[in-house]
GROMACS .gro file of C-alpha atoms in nm:
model
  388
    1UNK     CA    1   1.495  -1.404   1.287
    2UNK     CA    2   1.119  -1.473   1.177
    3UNK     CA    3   1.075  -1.582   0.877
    4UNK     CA    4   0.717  -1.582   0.698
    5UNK     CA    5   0.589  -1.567   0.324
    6UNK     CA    6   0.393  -1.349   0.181
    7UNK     CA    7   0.220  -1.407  -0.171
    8UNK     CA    8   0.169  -1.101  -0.389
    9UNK     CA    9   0.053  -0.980  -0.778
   10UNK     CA   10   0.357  -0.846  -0.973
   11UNK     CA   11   0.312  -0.711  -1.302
   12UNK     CA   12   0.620  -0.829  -1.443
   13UNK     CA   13   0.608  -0.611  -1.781
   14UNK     CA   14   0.388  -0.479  -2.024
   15UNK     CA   15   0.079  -0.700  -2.182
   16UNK     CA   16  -0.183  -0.929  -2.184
   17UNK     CA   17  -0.356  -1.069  -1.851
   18UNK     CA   18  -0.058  -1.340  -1.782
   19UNK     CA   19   0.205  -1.045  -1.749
   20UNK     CA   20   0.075  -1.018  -1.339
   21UNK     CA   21   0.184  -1.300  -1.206
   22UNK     CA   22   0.133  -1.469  -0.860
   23UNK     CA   23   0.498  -1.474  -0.635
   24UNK     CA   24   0.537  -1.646  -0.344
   25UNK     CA   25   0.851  -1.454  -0.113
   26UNK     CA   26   0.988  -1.585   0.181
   27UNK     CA   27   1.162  -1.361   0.376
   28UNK     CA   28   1.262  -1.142   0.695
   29UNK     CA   29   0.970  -1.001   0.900
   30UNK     CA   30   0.981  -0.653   0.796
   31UNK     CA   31   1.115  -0.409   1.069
   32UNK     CA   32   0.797  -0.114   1.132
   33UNK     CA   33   0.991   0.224   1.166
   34UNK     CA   34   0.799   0.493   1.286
   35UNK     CA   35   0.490   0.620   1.249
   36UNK     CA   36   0.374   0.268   1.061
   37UNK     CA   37   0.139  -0.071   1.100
   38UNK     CA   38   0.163  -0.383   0.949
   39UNK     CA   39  -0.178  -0.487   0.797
   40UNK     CA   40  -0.279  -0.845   0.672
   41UNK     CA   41  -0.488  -0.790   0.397
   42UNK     CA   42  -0.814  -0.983   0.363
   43UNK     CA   43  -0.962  -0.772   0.024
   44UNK     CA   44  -0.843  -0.557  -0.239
   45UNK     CA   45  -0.984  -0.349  -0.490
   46UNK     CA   46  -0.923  -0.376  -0.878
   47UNK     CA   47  -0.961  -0.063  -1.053
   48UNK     CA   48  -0.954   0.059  -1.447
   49UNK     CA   49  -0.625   0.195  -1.415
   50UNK     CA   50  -0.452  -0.098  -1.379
   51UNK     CA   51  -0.598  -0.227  -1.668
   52UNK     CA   52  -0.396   0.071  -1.832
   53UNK     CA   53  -0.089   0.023  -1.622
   54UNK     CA   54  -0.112  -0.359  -1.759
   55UNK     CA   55  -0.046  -0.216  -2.096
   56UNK     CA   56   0.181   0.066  -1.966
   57UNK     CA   57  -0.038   0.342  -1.983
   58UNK     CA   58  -0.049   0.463  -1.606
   59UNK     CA   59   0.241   0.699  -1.576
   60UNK     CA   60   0.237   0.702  -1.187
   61UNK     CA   61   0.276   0.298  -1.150
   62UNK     CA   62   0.674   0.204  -1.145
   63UNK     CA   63   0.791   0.064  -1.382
   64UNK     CA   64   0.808  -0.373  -1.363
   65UNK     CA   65   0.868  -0.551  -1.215
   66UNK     CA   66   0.624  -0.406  -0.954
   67UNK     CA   67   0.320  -0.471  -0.718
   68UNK     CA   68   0.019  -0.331  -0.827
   69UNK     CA   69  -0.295  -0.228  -0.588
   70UNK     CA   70  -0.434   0.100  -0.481
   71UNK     CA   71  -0.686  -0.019  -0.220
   72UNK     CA   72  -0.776  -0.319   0.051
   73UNK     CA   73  -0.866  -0.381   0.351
   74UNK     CA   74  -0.740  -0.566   0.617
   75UNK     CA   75  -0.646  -0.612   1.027
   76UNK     CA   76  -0.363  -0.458   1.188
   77UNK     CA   77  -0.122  -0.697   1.313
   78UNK     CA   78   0.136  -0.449   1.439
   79UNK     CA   79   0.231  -0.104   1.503
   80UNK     CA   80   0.542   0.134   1.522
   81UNK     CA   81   0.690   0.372   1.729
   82UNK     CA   82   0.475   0.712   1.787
   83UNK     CA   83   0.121   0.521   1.640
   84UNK     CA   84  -0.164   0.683   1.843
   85UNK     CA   85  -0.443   0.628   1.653
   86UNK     CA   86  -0.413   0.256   1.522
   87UNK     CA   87  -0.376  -0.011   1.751
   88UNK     CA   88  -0.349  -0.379   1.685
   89UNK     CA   89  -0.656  -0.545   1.587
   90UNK     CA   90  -0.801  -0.298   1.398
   91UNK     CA   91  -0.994  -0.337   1.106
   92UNK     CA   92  -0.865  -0.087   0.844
   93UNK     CA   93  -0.891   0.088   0.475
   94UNK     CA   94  -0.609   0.080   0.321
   95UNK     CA   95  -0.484   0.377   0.042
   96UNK     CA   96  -0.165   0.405  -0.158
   97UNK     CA   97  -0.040   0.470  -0.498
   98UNK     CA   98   0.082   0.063  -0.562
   99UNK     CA   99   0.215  -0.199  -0.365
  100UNK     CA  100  -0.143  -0.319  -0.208
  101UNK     CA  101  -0.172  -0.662  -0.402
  102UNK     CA  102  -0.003  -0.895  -0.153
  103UNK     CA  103  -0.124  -1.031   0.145
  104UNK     CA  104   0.103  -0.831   0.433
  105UNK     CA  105   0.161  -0.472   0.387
  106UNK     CA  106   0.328  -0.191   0.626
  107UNK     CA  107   0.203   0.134   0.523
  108UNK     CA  108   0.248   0.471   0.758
  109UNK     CA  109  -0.035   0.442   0.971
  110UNK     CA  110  -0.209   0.774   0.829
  111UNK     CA  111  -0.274   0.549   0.519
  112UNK     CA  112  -0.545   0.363   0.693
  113UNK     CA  113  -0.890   0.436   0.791
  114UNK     CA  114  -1.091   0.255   1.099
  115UNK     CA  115  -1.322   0.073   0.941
  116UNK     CA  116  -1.730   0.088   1.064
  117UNK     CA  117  -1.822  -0.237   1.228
  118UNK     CA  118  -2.060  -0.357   0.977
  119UNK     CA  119  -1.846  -0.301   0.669
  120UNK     CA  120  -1.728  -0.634   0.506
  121UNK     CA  121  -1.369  -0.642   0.426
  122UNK     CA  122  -1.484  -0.616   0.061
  123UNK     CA  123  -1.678  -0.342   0.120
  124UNK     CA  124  -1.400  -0.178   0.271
  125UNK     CA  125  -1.139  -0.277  -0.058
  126UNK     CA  126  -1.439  -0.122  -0.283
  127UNK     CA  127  -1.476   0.215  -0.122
  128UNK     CA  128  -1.132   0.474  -0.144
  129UNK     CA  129  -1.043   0.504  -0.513
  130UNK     CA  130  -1.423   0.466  -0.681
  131UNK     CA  131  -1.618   0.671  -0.428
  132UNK     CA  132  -1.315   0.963  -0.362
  133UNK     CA  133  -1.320   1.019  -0.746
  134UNK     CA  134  -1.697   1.029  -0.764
  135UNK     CA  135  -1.706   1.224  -0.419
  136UNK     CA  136  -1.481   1.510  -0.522
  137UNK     CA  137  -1.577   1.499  -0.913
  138UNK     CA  138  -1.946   1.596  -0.761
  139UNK     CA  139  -1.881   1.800  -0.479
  140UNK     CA  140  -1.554   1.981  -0.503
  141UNK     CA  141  -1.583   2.032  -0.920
  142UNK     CA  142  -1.908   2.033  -0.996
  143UNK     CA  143  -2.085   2.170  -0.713
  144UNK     CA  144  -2.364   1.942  -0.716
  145UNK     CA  145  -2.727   2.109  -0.588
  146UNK     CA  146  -3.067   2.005  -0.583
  147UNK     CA  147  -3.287   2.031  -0.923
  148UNK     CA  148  -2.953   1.916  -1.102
  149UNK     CA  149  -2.922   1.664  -1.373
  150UNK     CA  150  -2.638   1.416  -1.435
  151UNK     CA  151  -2.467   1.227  -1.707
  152UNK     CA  152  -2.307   0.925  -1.587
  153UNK     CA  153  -2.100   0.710  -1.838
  154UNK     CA  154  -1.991   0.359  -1.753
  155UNK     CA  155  -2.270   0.360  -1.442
  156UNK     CA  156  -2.275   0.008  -1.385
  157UNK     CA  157  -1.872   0.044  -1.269
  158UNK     CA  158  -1.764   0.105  -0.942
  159UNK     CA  159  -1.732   0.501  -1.004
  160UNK     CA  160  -2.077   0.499  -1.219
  161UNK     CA  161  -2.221   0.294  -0.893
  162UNK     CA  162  -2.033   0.499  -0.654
  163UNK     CA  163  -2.173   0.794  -0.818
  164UNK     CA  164  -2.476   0.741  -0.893
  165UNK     CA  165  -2.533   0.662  -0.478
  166UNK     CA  166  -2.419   1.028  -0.389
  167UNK     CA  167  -2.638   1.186  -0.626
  168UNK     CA  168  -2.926   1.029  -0.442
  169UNK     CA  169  -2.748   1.225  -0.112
  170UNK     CA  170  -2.874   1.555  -0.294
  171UNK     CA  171  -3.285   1.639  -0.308
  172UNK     CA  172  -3.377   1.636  -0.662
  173UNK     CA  173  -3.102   1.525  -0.880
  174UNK     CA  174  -3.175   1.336  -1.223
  175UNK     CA  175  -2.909   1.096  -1.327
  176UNK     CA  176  -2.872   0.990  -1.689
  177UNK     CA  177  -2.640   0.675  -1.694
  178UNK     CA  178  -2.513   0.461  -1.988
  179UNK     CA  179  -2.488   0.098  -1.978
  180UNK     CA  180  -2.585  -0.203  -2.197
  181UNK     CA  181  -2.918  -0.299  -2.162
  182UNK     CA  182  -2.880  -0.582  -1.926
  183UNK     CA  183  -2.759  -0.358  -1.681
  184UNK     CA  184  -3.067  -0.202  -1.689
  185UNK     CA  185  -3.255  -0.293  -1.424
  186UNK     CA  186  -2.985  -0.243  -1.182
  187UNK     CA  187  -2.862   0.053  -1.264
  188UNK     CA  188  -3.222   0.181  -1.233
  189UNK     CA  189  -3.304  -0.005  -0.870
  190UNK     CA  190  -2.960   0.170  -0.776
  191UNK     CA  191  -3.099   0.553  -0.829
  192UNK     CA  192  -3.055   0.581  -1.220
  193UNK     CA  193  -3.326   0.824  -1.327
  194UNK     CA  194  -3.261   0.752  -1.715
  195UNK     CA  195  -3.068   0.445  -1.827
  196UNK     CA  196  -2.941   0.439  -2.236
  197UNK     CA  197  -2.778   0.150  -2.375
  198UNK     CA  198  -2.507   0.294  -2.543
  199UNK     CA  199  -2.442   0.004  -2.777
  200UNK     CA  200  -2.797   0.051  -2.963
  201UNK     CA  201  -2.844   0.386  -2.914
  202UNK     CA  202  -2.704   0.729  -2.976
  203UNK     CA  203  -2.671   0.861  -2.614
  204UNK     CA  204  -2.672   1.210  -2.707
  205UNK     CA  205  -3.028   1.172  -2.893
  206UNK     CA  206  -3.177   0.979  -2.590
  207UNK     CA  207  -3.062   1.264  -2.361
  208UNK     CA  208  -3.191   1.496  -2.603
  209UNK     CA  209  -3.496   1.353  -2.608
  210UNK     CA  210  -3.556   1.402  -2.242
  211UNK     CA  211  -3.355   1.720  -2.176
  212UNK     CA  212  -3.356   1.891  -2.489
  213UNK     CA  213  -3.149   2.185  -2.294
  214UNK     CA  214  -2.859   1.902  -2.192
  215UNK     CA  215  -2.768   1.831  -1.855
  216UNK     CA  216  -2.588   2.023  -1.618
  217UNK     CA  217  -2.328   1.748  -1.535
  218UNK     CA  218  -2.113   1.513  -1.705
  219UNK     CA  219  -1.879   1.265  -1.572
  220UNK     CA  220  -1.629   1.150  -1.870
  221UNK     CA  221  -1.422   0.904  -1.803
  222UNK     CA  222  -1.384   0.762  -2.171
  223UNK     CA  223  -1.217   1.028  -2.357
  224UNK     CA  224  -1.190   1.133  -2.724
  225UNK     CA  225  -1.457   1.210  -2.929
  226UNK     CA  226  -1.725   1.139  -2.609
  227UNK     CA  227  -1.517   1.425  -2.478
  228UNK     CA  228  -1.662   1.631  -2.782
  229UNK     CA  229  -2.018   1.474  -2.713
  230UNK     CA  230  -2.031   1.582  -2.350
  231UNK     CA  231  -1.923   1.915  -2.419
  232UNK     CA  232  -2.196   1.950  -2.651
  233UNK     CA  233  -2.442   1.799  -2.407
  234UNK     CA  234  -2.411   2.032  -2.140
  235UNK     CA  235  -2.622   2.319  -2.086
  236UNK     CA  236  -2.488   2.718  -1.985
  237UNK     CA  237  -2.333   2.715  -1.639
  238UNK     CA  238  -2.221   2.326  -1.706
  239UNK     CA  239  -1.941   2.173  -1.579
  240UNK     CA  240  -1.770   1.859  -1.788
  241UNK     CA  241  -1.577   1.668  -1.598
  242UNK     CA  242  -1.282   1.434  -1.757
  243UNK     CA  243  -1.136   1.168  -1.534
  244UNK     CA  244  -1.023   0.841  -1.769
  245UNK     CA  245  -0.930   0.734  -2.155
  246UNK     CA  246  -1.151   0.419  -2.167
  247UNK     CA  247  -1.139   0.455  -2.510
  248UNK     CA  248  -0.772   0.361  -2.529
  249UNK     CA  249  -0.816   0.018  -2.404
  250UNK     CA  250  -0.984  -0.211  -2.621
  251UNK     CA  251  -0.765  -0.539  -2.673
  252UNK     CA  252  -0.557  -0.714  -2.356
  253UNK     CA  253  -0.232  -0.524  -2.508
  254UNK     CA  254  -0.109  -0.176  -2.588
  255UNK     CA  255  -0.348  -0.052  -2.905
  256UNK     CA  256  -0.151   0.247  -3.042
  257UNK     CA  257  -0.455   0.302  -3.318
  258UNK     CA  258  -0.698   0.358  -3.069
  259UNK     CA  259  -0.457   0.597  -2.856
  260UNK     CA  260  -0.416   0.775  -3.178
  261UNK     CA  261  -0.784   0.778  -3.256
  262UNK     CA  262  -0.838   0.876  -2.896
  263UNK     CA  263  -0.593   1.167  -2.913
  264UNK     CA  264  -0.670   1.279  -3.249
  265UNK     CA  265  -1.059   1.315  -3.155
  266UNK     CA  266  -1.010   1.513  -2.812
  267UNK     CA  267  -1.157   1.795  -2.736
  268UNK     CA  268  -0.966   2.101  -2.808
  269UNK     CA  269  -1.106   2.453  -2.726
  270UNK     CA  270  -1.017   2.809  -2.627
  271UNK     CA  271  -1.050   3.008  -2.311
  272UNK     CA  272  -1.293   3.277  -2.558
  273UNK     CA  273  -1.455   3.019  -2.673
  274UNK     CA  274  -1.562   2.858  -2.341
  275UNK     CA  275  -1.662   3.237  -2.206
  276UNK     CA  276  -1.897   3.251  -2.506
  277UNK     CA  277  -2.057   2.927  -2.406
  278UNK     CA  278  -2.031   3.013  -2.013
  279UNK     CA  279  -1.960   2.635  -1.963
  280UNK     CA  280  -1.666   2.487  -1.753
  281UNK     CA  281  -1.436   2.159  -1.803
  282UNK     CA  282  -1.202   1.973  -1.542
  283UNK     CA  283  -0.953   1.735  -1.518
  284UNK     CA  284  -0.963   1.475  -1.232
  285UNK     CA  285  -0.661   1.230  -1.137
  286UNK     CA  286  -0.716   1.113  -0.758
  287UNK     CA  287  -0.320   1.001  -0.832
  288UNK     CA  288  -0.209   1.341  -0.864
  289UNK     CA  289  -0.409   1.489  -0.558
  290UNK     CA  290  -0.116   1.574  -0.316
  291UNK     CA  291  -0.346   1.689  -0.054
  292UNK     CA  292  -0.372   1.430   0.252
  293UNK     CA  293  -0.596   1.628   0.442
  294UNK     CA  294  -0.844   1.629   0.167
  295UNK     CA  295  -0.808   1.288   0.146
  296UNK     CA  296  -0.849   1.215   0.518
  297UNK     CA  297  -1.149   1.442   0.531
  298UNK     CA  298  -1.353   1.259   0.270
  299UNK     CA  299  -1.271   0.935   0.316
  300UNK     CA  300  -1.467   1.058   0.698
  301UNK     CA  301  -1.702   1.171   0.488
  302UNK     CA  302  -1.761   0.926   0.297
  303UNK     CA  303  -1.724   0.641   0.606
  304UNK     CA  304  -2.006   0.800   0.789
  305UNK     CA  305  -2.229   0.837   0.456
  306UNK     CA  306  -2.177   0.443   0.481
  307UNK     CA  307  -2.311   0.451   0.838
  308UNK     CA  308  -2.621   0.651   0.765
  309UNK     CA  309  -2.692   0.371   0.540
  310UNK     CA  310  -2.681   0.654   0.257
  311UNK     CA  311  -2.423   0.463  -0.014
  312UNK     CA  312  -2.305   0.108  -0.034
  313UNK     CA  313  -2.046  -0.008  -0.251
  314UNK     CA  314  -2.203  -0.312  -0.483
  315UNK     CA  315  -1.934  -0.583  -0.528
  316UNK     CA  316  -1.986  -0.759  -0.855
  317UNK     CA  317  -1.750  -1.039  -0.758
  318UNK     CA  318  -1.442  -1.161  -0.602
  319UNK     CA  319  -1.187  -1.371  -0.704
  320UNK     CA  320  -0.858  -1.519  -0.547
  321UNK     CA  321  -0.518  -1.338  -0.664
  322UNK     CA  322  -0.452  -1.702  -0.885
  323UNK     CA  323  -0.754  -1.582  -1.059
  324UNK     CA  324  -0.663  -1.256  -1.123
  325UNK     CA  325  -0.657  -1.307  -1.541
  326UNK     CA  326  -0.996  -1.380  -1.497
  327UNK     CA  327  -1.108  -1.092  -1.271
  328UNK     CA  328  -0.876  -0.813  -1.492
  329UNK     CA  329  -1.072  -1.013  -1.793
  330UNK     CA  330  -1.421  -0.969  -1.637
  331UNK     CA  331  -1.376  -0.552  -1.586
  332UNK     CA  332  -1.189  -0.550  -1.981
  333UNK     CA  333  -1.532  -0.668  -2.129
  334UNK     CA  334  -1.738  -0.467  -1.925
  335UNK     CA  335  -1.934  -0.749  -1.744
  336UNK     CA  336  -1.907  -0.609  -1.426
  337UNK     CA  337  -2.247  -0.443  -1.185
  338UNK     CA  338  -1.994  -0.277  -0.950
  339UNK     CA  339  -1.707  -0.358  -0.799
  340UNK     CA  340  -1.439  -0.674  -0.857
  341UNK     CA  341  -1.248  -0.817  -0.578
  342UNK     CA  342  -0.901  -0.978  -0.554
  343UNK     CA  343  -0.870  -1.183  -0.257
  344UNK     CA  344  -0.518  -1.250  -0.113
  345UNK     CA  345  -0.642  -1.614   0.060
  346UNK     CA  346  -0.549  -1.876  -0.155
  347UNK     CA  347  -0.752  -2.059  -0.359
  348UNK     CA  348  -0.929  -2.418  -0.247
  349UNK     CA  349  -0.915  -2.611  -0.547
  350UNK     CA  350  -1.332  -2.688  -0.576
  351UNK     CA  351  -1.373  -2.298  -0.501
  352UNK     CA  352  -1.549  -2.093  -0.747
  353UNK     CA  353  -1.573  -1.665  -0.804
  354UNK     CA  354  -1.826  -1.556  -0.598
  355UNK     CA  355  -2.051  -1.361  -0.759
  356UNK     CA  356  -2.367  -1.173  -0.737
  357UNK     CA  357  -2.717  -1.350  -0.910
  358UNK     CA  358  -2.655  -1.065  -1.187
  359UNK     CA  359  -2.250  -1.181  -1.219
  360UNK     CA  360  -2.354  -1.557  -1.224
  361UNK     CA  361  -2.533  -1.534  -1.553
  362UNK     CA  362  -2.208  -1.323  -1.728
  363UNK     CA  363  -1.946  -1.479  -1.579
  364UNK     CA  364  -1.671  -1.675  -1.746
  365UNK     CA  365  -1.715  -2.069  -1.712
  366UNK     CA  366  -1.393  -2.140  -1.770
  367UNK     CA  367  -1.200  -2.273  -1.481
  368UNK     CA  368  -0.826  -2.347  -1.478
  369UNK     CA  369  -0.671  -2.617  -1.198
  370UNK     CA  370  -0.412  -2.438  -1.013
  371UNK     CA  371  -0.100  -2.619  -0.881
  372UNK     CA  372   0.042  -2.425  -0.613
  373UNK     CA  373   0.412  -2.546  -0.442
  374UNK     CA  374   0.512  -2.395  -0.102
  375UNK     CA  375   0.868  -2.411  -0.040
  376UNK     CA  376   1.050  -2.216   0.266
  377UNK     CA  377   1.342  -2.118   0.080
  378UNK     CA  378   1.449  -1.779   0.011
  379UNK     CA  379   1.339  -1.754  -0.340
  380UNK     CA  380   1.038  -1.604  -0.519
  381UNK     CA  381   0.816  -1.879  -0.670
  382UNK     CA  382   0.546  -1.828  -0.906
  383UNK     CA  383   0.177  -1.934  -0.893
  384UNK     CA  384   0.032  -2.005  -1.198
  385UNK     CA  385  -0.249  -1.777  -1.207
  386UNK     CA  386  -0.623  -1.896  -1.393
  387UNK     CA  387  -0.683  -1.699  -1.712
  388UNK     CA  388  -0.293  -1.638  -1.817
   0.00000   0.00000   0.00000
């Protein structure tokens, strides 16, 4: 029997940043069955939503103790019975609802997509979940056509960034996006039209003041009352698009006055009232889309926009999984230009987060020494992970 460890993130229950801890398992090699590959994974994506599902407000995340992790990337070290497609070696995408924080995963082999020989394995953990959301948000809801104008909220994140790229794939298209003002210059260099720092300004004035008519677009992903806003903002024959509740996380734990506040400021309207206004709003949850083949289809899509040299997922920074308090604290206070990074390789004690130029000025100093113990017995261990 082989024997091997693997080392993966569990959120073991509901709370601040030292609730995902870093485990150590030794066990059995798994068996493949069928249809499935073995990938060791060399990047993985961290996303908003498990931020929520930190505090427990993902409903599609099991409930702990669990492995968290929606994307990564990583080389195929084995395959199963009937796998045509995937052979060992490959460099792959990897997509699933959880279970992707850990350093060995077997996943069916339609899971994975082929990475392009010049993507980084970072590039690779940045690109499913942010640029399928923005990619169908645009093109399947909103129907996005030259001469169209956008409102982007959070557009220095990884679906702001993400969408903000595939606007510039369409002749014409103006793209409002909020930020703070540091972001600025970014943002704008990335295909921003307008940038408005929503911490000193109204944002509904500044778009005003440009469009007076609105915009034809907005992408929502805070919720509440901005819900209200963006309704307002957009002109006849606009489509609103919700896809997040932002607003409900502002501490490290569960904050049931701003899920109140949230809930009691949403936008409520009629089916009369929305003919009278000819204007449309949608609901997006790429965790509730149950189609593969639309998956499969624009993640090709979206892997050969990548070769054209048409979009390019910005990584903010990457950090090892015993830093993960410290990259799930970097995304909370919105210091992020893109995406963040976990990295399943483990840490070398003088190693710092790399960063982009931008990240180095924001990032936290504060480093933690981490004491790791490898012992081949058949227990989980935990790693004391930096920022718990």
């Amino acid at each position: 029997m082989t024997v091997f460890s693997c080392r993966a993130l569990v959120l073991t229950g509901y709370g601040g940043y030292d609730k995902v801890k870093l485990q150590v398992k030794t066990r059995s090699k798994p068996q493949l069955q069928a249809g499935e590959v073995l990938v060791r994974v060399k990047a993985c994506g961290l996303n908003f939503a498990e931020l929520l599902a930190r505090q427990g407000l993902y409903e599609l995340l099991p409930s702990p103790p669990v492995t968290m992790g929606m994307e990564g990337s990583g080389v195929i070290e084995a395959v199963g019975e009937d796998v045509k497609n995937r052979k060992v070696g490959d460099r792959v995408i990897v997509l699933s609802r959880s279970g992707l924080w850990q350093d060995v995963v077997l996943v069916p082999a339609d899971q994975t997509f082929v990475m392009p020989e010049s993507m980084s394995f970072e590039e690779g953990a940045a690109l499913p979940v942010n640029y399928l959301t923005a990619y169908m948000m645009l093109f399947e809801m909103a129907n996005i056509r030259p001469g169209k104008s956008v409102l982007i909220h959070m557009a220095a994140g990884g679906v702001g960034v993400a969408a903000t790229q595939l606007c510039q794939t369409v002749p014409d298209v103006t793209v409002f996006g909020t930020a703070s003002a540091a972001k600025h210059e970014t943002i704008v260099q990335g295909g921003v039209t307008h940038p408005i720092d929503y911490r000193t300004k109204d944002y509904v004035e500044e778009v005003r003041k440009i469009s007076p008519m609105g915009v034809d677009v907005v992408l929502d992903p805070l919720g509440g009352s901005d819900t209200q806003k963006g309704y307002g903002l957009l002109k006849p024959m606009g489509t609103l698009i919700v896809f997040g509740a932002a607003n409900c996380v502002t501490g490290q734990k569960k904050n049931l006055l701003a899920m109140a506040k949230t809930w009691y400021n949403q936008l409520s309207i009629s089916t009369q009232k929305l003919m009278q206004a000819n204007k449309a709003i949608c609901g997006f949850h790429l965790g509730y889309i149950s189609d593969d083949q639309l998956i499969v289809r624009t993640m090709a899509t979206l892997l050969e926009l990548y070769n054209q040299g048409k979009i390019k997922p910005r990584i903010d920074s990457s950090y090892h999984f015993e830093e993960v308090g410290d990259a799930m604290k970097r995304m909370h206070e919105r210091l992020n230009i893109g995406k963040v990074i976990l990295l399943p390789e483990p840490k070398k004690e003088e190693e710092k987060p790399k960063s982009s130029p931008e990240a180095e000025d924001k990032a936290d100093k504060t480093e933690a020494r981490v004491s790791e113990e490898k012992k081949e017995e058949g227990n989980t261990q935990e790693v004391k992970a930096e920022g718990d």
